[in-house]
Short mmCIF file of C-alpha atoms (C1' of nucleotides) in Angstrom, two decimals:
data_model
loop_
_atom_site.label_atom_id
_atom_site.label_comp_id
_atom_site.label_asym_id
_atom_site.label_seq_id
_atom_site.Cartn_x
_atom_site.Cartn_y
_atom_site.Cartn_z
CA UNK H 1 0.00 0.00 0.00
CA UNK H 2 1.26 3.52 -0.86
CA UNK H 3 1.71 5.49 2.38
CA UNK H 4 2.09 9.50 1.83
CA UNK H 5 4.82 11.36 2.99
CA UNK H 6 3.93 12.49 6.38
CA UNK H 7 2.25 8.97 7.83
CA UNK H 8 6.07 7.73 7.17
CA UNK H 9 8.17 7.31 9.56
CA UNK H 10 11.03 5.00 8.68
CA UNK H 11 14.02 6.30 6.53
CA UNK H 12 13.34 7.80 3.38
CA UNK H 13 13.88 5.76 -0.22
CA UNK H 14 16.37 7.10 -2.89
CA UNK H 15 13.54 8.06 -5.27
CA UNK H 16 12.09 9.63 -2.13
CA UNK H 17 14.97 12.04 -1.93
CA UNK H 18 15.43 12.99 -5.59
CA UNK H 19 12.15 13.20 -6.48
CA UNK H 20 11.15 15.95 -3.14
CA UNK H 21 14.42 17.85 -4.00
CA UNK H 22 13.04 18.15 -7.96
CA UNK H 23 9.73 19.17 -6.12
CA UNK H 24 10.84 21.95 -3.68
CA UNK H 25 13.20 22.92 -6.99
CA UNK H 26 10.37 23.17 -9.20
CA UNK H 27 8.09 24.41 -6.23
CA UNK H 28 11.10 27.39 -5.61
CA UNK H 29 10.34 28.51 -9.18
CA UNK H 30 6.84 29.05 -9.16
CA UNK H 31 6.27 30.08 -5.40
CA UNK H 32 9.26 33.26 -6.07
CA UNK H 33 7.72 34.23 -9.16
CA UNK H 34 3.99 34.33 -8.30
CA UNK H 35 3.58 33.82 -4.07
CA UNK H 36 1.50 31.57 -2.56
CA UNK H 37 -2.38 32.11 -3.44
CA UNK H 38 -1.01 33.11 -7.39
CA UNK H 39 0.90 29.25 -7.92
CA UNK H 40 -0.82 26.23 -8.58
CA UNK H 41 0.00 22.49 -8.06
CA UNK H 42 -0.52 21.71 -11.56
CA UNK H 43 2.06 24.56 -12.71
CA UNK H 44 5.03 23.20 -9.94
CA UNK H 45 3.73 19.34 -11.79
CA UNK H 46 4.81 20.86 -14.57
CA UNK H 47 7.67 22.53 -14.17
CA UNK H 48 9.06 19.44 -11.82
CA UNK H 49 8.07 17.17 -15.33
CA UNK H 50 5.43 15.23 -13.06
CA UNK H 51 2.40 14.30 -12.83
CA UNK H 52 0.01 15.91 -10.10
CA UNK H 53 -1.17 13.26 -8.67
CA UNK H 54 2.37 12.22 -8.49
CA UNK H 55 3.24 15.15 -6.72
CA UNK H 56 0.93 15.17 -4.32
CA UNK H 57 1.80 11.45 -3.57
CA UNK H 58 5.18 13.22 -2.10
CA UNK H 59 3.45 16.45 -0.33
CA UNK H 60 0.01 15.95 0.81
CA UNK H 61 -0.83 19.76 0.00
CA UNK H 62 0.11 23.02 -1.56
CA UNK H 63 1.09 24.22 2.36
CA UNK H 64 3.09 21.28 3.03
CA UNK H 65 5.44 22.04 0.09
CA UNK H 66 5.82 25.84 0.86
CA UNK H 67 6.13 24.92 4.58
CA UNK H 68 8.97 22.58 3.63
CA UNK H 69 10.71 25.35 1.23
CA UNK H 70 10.15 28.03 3.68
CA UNK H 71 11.92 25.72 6.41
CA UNK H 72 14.79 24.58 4.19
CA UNK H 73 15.62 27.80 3.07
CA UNK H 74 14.76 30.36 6.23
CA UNK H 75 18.16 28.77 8.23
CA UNK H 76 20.26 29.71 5.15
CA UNK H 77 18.83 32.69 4.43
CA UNK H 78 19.97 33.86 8.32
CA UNK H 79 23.68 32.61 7.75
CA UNK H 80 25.24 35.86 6.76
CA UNK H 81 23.77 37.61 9.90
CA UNK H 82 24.55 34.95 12.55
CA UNK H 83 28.24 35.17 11.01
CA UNK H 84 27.99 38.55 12.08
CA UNK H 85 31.16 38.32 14.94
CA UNK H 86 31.14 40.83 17.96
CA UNK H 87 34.82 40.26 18.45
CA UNK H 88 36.10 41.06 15.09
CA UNK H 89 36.51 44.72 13.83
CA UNK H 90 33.30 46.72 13.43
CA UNK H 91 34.17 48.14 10.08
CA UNK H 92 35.33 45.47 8.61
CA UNK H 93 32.51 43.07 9.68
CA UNK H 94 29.84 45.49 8.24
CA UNK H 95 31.57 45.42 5.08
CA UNK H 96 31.67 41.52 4.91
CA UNK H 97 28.29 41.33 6.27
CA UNK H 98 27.14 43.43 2.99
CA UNK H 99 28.95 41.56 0.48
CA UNK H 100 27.74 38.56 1.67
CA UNK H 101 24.32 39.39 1.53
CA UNK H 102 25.23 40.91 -1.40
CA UNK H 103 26.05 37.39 -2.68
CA UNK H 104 23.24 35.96 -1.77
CA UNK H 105 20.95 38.19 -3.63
CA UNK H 106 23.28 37.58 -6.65
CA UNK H 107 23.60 33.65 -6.08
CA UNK H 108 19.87 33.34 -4.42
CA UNK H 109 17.37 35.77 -6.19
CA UNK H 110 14.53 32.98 -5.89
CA UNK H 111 14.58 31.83 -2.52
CA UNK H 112 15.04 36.38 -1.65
CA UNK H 113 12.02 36.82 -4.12
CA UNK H 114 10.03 33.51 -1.84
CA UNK H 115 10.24 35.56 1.46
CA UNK H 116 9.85 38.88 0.19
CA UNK H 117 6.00 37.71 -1.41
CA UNK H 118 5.51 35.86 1.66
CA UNK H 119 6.22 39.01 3.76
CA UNK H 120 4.71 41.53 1.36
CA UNK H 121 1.42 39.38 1.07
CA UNK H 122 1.49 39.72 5.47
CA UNK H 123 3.55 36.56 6.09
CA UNK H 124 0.54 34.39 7.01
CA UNK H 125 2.82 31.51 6.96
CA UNK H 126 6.14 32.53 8.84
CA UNK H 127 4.61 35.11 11.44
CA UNK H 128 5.85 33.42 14.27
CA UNK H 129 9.41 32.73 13.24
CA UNK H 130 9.41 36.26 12.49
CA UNK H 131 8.67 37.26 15.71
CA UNK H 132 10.31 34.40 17.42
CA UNK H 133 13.94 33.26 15.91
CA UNK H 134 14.69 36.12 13.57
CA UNK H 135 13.47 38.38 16.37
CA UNK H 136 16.00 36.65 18.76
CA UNK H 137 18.77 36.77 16.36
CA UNK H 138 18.61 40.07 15.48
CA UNK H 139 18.01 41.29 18.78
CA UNK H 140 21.55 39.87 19.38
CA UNK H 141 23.42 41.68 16.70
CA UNK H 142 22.14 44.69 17.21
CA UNK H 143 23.41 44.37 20.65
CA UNK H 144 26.44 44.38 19.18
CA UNK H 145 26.46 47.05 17.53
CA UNK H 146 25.52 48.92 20.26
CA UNK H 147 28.08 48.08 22.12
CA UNK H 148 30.47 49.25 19.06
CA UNK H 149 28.75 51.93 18.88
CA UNK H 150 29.24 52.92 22.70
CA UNK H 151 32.55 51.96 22.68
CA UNK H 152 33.22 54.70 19.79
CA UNK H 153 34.00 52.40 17.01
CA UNK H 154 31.41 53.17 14.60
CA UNK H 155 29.17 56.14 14.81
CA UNK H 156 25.57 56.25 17.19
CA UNK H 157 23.17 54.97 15.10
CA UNK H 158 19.89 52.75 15.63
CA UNK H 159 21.21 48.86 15.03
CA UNK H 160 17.62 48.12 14.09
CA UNK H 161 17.04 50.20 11.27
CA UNK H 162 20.90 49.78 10.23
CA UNK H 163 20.38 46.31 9.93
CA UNK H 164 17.19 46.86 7.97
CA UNK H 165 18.77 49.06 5.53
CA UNK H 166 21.73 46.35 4.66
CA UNK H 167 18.68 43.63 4.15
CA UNK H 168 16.49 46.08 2.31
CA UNK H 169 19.51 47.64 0.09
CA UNK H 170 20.79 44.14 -0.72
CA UNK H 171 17.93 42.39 -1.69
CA UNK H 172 16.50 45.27 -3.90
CA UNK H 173 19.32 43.30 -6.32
CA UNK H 174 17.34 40.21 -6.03
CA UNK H 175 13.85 41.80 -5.38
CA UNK H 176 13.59 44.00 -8.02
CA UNK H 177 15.95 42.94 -10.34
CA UNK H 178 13.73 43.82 -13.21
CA UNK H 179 13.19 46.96 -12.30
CA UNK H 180 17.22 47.57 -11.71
CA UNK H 181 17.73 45.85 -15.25
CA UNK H 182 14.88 48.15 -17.11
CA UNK H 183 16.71 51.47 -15.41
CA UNK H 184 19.80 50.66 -16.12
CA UNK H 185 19.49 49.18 -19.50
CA UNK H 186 21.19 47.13 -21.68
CA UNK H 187 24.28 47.93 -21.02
CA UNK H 188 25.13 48.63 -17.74
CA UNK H 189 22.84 45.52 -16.74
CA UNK H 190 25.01 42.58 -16.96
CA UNK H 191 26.98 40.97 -14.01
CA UNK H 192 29.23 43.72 -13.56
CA UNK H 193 26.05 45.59 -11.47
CA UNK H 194 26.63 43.47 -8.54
CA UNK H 195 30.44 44.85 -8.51
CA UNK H 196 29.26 48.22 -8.91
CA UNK H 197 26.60 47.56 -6.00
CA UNK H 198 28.88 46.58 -3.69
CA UNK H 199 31.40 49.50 -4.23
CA UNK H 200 28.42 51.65 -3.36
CA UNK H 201 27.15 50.06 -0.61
CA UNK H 202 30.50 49.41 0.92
CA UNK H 203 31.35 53.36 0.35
CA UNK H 204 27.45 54.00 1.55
CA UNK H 205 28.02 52.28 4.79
CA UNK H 206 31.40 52.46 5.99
CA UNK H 207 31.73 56.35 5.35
CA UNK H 208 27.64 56.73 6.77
CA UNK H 209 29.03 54.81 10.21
CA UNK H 210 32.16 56.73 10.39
CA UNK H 211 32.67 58.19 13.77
CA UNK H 212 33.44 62.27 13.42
CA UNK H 213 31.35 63.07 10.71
CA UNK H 214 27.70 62.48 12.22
CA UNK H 215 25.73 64.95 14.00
CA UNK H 216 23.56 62.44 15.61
CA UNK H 217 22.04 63.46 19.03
CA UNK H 218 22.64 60.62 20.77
CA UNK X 1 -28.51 49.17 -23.93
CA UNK X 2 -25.72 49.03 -21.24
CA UNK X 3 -22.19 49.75 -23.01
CA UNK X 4 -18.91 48.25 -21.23
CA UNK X 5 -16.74 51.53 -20.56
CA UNK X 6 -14.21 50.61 -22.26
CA UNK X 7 -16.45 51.16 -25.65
CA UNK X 8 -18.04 54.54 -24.52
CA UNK X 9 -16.64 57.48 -25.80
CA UNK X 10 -19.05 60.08 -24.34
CA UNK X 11 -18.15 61.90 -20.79
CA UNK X 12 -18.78 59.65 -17.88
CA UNK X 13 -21.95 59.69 -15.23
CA UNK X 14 -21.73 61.05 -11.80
CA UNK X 15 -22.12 56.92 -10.58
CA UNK X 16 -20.17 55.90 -13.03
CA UNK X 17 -16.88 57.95 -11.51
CA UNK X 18 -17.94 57.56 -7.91
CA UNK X 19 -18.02 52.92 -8.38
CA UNK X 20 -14.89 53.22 -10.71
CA UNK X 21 -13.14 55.30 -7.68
CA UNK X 22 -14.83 52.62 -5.03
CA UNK X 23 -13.78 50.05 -6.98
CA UNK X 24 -10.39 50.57 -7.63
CA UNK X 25 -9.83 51.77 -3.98
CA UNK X 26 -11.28 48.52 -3.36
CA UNK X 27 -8.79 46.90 -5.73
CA UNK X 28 -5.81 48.37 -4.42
CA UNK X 29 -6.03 46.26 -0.86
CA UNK X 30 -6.75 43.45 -2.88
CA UNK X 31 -3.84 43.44 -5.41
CA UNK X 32 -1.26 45.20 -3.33
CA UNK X 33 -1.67 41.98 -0.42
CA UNK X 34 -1.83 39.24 -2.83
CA UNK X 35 -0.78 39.94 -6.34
CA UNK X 36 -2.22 39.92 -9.50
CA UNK X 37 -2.66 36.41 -9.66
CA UNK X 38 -3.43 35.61 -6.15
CA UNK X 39 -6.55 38.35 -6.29
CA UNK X 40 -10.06 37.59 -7.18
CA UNK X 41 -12.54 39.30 -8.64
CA UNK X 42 -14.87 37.55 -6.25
CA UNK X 43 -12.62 38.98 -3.35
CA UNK X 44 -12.66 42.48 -4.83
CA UNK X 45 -16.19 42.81 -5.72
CA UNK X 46 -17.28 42.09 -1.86
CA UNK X 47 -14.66 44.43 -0.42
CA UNK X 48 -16.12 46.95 -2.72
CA UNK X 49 -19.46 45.93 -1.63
CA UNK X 50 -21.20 45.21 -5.23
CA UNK X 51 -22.11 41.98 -7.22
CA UNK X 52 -19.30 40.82 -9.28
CA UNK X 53 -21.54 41.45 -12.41
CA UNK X 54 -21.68 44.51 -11.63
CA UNK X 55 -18.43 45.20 -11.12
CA UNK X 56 -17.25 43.76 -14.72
CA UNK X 57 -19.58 45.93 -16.11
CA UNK X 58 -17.12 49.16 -15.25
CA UNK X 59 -13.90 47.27 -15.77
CA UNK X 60 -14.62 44.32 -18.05
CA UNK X 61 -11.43 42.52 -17.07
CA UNK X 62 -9.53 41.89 -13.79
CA UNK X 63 -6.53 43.05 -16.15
CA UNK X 64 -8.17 46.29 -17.14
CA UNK X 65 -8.69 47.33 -13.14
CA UNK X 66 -5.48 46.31 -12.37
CA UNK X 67 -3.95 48.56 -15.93
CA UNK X 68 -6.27 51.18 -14.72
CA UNK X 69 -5.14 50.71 -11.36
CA UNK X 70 -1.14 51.18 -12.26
CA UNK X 71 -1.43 53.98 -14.63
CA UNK X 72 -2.95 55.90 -11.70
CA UNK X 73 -0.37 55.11 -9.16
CA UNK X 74 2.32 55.58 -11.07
CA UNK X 75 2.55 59.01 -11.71
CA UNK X 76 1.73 59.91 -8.39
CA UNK X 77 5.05 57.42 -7.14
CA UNK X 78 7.40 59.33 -9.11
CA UNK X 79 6.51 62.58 -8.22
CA UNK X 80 9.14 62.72 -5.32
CA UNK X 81 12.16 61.85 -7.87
CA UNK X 82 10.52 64.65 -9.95
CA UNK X 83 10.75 67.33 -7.12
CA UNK X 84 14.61 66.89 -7.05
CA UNK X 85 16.51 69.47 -7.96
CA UNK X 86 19.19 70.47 -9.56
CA UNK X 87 19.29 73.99 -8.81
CA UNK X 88 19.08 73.24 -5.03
CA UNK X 89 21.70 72.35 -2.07
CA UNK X 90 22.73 68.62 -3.12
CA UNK X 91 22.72 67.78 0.74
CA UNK X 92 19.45 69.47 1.47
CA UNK X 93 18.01 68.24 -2.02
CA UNK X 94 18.73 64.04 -1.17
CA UNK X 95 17.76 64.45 2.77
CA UNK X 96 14.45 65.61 1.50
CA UNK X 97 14.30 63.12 -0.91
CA UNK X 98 14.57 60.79 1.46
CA UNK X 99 12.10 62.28 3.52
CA UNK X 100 9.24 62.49 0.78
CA UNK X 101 10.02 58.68 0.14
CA UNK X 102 9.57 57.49 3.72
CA UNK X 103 6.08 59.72 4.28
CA UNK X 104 5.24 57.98 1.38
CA UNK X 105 5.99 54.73 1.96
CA UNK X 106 4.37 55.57 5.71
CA UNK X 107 1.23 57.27 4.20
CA UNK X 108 0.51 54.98 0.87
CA UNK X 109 1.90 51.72 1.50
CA UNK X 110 -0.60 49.85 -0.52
CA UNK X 111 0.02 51.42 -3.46
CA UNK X 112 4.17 50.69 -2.60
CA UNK X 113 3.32 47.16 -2.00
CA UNK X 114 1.24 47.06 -5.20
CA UNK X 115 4.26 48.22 -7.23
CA UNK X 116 6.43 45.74 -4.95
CA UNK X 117 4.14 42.79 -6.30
CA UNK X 118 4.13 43.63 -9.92
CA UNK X 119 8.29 43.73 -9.95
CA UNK X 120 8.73 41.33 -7.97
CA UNK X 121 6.28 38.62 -10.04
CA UNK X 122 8.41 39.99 -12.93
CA UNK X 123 6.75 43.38 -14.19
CA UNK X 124 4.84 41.39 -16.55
CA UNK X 125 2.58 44.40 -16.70
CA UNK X 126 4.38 47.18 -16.55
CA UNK X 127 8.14 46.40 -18.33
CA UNK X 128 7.36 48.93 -21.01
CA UNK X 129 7.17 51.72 -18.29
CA UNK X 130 10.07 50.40 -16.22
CA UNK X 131 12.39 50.69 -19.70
CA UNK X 132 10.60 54.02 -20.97
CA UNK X 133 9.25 56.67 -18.78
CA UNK X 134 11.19 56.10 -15.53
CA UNK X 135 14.59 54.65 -16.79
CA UNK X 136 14.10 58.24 -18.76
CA UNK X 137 13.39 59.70 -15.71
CA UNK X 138 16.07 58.13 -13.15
CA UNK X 139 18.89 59.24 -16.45
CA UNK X 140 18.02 62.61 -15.90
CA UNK X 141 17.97 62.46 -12.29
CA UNK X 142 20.90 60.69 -12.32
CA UNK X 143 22.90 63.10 -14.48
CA UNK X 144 22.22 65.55 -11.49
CA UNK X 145 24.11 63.91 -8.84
CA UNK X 146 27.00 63.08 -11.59
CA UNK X 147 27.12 66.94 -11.96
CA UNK X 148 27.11 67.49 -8.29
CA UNK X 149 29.77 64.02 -7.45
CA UNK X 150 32.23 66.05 -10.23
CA UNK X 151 31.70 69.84 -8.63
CA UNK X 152 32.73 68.22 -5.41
CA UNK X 153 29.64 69.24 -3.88
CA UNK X 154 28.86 65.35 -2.70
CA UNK X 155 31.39 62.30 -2.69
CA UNK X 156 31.77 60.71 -6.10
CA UNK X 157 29.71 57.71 -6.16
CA UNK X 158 27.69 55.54 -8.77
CA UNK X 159 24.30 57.77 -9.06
CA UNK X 160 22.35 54.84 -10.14
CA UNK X 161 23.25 52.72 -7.15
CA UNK X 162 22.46 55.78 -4.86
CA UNK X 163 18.57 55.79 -6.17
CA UNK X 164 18.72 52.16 -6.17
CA UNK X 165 19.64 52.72 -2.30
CA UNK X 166 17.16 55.17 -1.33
CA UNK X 167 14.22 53.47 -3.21
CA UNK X 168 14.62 50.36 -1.23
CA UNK X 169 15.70 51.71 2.09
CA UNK X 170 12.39 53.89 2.02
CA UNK X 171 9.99 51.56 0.75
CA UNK X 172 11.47 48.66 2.87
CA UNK X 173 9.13 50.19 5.24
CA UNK X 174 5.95 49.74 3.69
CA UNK X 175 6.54 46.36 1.71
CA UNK X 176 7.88 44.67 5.02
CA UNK X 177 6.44 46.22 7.25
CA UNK X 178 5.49 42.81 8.88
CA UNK X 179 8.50 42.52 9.14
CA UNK X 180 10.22 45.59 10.52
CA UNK X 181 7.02 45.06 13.35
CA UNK X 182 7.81 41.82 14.05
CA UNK X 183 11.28 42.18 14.27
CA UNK X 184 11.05 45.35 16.63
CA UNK X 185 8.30 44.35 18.71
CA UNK X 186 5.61 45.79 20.46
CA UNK X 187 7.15 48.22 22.08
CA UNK X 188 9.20 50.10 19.09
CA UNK X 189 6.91 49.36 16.53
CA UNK X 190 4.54 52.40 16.67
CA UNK X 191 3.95 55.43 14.44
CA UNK X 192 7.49 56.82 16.38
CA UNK X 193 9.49 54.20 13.76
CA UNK X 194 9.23 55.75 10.97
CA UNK X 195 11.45 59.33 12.62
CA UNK X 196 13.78 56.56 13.94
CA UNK X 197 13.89 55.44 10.46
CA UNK X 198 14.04 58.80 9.06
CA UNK X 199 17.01 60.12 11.66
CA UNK X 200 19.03 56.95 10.62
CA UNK X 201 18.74 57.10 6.98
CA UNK X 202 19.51 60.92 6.90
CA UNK X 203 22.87 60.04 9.00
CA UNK X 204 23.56 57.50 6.90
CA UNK X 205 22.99 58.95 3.70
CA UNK X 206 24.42 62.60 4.49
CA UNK X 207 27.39 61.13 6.02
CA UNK X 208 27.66 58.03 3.44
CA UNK X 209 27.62 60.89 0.91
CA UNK X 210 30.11 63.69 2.43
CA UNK X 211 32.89 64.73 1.20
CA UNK X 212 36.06 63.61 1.85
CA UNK X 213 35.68 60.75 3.76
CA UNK X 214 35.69 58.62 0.97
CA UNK X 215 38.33 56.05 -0.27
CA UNK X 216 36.42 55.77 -3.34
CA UNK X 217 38.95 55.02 -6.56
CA UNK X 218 37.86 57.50 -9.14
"C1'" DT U 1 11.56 -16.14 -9.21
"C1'" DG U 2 7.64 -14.36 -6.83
"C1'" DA U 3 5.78 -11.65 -3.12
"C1'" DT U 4 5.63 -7.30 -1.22
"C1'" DA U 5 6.03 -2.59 -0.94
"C1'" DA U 6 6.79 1.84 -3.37
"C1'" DT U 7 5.59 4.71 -7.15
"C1'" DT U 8 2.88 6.57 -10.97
"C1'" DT U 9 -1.17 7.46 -13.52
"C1'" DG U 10 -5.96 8.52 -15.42
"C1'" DA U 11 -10.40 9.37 -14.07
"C1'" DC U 12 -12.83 11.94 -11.22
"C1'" DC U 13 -15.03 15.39 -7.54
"C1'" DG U 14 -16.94 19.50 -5.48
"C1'" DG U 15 -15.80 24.23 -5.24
"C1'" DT U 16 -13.92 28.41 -7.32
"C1'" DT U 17 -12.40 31.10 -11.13
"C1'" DG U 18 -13.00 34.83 -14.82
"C1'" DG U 19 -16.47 36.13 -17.54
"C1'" DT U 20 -21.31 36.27 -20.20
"C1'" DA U 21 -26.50 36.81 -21.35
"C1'" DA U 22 -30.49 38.75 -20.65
"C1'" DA U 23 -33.76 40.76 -18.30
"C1'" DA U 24 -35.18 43.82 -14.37
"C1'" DC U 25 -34.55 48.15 -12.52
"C1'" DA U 26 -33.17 53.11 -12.12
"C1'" DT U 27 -32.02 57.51 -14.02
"C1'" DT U 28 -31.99 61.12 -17.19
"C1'" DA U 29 -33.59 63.98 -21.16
"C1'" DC U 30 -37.28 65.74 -23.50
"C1'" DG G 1 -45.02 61.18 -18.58
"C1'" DT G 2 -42.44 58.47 -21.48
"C1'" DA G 3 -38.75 57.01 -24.14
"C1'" DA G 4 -34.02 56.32 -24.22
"C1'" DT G 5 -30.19 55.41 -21.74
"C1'" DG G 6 -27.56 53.76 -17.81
"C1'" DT G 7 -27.19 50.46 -13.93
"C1'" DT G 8 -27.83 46.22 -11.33
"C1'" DT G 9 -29.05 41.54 -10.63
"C1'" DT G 10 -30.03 36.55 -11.35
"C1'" DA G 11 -28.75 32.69 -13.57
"C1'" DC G 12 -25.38 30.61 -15.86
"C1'" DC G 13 -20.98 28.69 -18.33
"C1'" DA G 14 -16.59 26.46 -19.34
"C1'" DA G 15 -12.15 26.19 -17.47
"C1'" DC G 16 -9.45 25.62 -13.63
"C1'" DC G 17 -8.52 24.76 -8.71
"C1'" DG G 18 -6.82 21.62 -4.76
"C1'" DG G 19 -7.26 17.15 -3.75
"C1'" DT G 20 -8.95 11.91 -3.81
"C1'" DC G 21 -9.28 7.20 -5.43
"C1'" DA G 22 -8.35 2.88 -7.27
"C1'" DA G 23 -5.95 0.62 -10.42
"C1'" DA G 24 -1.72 -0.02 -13.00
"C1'" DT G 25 3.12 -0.01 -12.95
"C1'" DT G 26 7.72 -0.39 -11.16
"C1'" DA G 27 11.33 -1.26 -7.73
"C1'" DT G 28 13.01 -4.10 -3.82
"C1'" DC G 29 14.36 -8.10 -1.67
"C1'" DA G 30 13.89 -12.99 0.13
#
DNA sequence: TGATAATTTGACCGGTTGGTAAAACATTAC
DNA sequence: GTAATGTTTTACCAACCGGTCAAATTATCA
């Protein structure tokens, strides 16, 4: 008798494994491009070269296969920050901290694109880690920075909204890529962007955090 | 005979412009939390409290409200990249830049997440503006802040990037805003973040953007 | 090999989707 | 008032949606 996915409990099969990696693949694809409510089943079938029934045989519903991607991909989408090191030097940290995420956007763009429809639609399906490990985890590094800050390595600023601008500013490569590729055109659109992008943000951020130059009233 | 507006060439009825306002108003929450795709017209017609019949009979697609929709907000979006100025202090003219982006991103964040959406899923609506009208716009603008990188007046830096920065910094805070709450928490998470928000991005811009503190090559 | 379990498929289901037809109803112009 | 026009509703349609079912097929292993 065929058992689905979830009523299993011994150790998955070979075809198991391939064929849910070519479904959260596949399921990556259309979930990025359209969000939840806007993707079908029969689309990710398609794209993953199965059948829907097939599919489904695998993940018992549309929610169980964004659940899964969401889970996969939310603990490396967090790297880059938890490398984030109190101990090393402040500027230098930042720096690497933006050309990581940087990286990802360039290396990543789907699984950016999957969170920022699930957060732009009101995250009805990660709320709680929102609130709960990402909340933790950047509650942390923005300690931090506080602390550099205090100790008069970097200038006063608000670690929250610091930390939002490096997400927000890196993404946008990944985001709204089509919007960065229609503005700057043909030729100032290929790879060479995300060089350019992190020369800019590097410049943005290190001279922005400078201590001497801000007139912050803090 | 009842005509579908889109064939009607004569002026339009006192009803006719006050359910085409209530229904795209009603079409803007719809679209701008869950896409093109993910919205209904079943979903639209009951927030804008009228028979889905009815409703098809002033837009006659769920394309042409969300067309009609766009063209509208559009102009209205740009209208802050507009106001800058050539003539004006470069300092003064990007900290009020920045300022006009984050009211609006505080005061119309439905019509930022709509935009959000739409680029995000791909632009498959709106590419031809994206290439045309703002790239046109955003050159122009652009050329600016050259001028003022190469009078000294601000460090040099890629002008293209800088936008790119101060789009998504700004409008970070309506597109994730479920984010930037849950992240902050009760407590910080009132009307009060969005001068937090606007104090840090100042500093970091004005400082990012002074000159002589920059190492950049050229 | 054959038995058993795992996988795949085609047919199907009730509900929803975008959209239509036509007639009932309301408003305006004369 | 009444005729023409503009608006709204009821009933409906075909296609699509997420998901089920049972049977057919394939892989595993004694």
């Amino acid at each position: 008798m065929a058992l689905p996915r979830a009523a299993r409990t011994q150790r998955r099969t070979r075809i198991q494994e391939e064929k849910e990696e070519l479904i959260l693949e596949a399921a990556l694809d259309v979930f990025a491009t359209h969000g939840f409510r806007g993707s079908t089943i029969d689309q990710i079938a398609e794209v993953a070269g199965m059948s829907k029934p097939n599919l489904l045989y695998y993940f018992r519903t549309k929610e169980a296969m964004h659940r899964a991607l969401i889970d996969r991909v939310l603990d490396n989408w967090l790297d880059p920050l938890r490398e984030f090191d109190a101990e090393g030097n402040p500027v230098a940290e930042i720096r690497s901290y933006i050309r990581r995420k940087l990286e990802m956007a360039r290396d990543f763009p789907r699984e950016s694109r999957l969170f920022a429809n699930e957060i732009l639609q009101g995250a009805p399906h990660i709320e709680d880690e929102l609130k709960g490990p990402l909340k933790a985890l950047v509650d942390e590094k923005a300690e931090v920075i506080r602390a550099w800050a205090s100790a008069g390595k970097i200038a006063r600023c608000d670690p929250y909204h610091l930390i939002f601008a490096i997400w927000s500013t890196t993404q946008h490569y990944a985001d709204f890529d089509v919007q960065v590729r229609g503005v700057l055109g043909e030729t100032q659109s290929g790879e060479g962007r995300f060089e350019d992008a992190a020369r800019f943000l590097e410049q943005l951020f290190v001279n922005g955090l400078s201590v001497g130059t801000t007139a912050s009233r803090g």
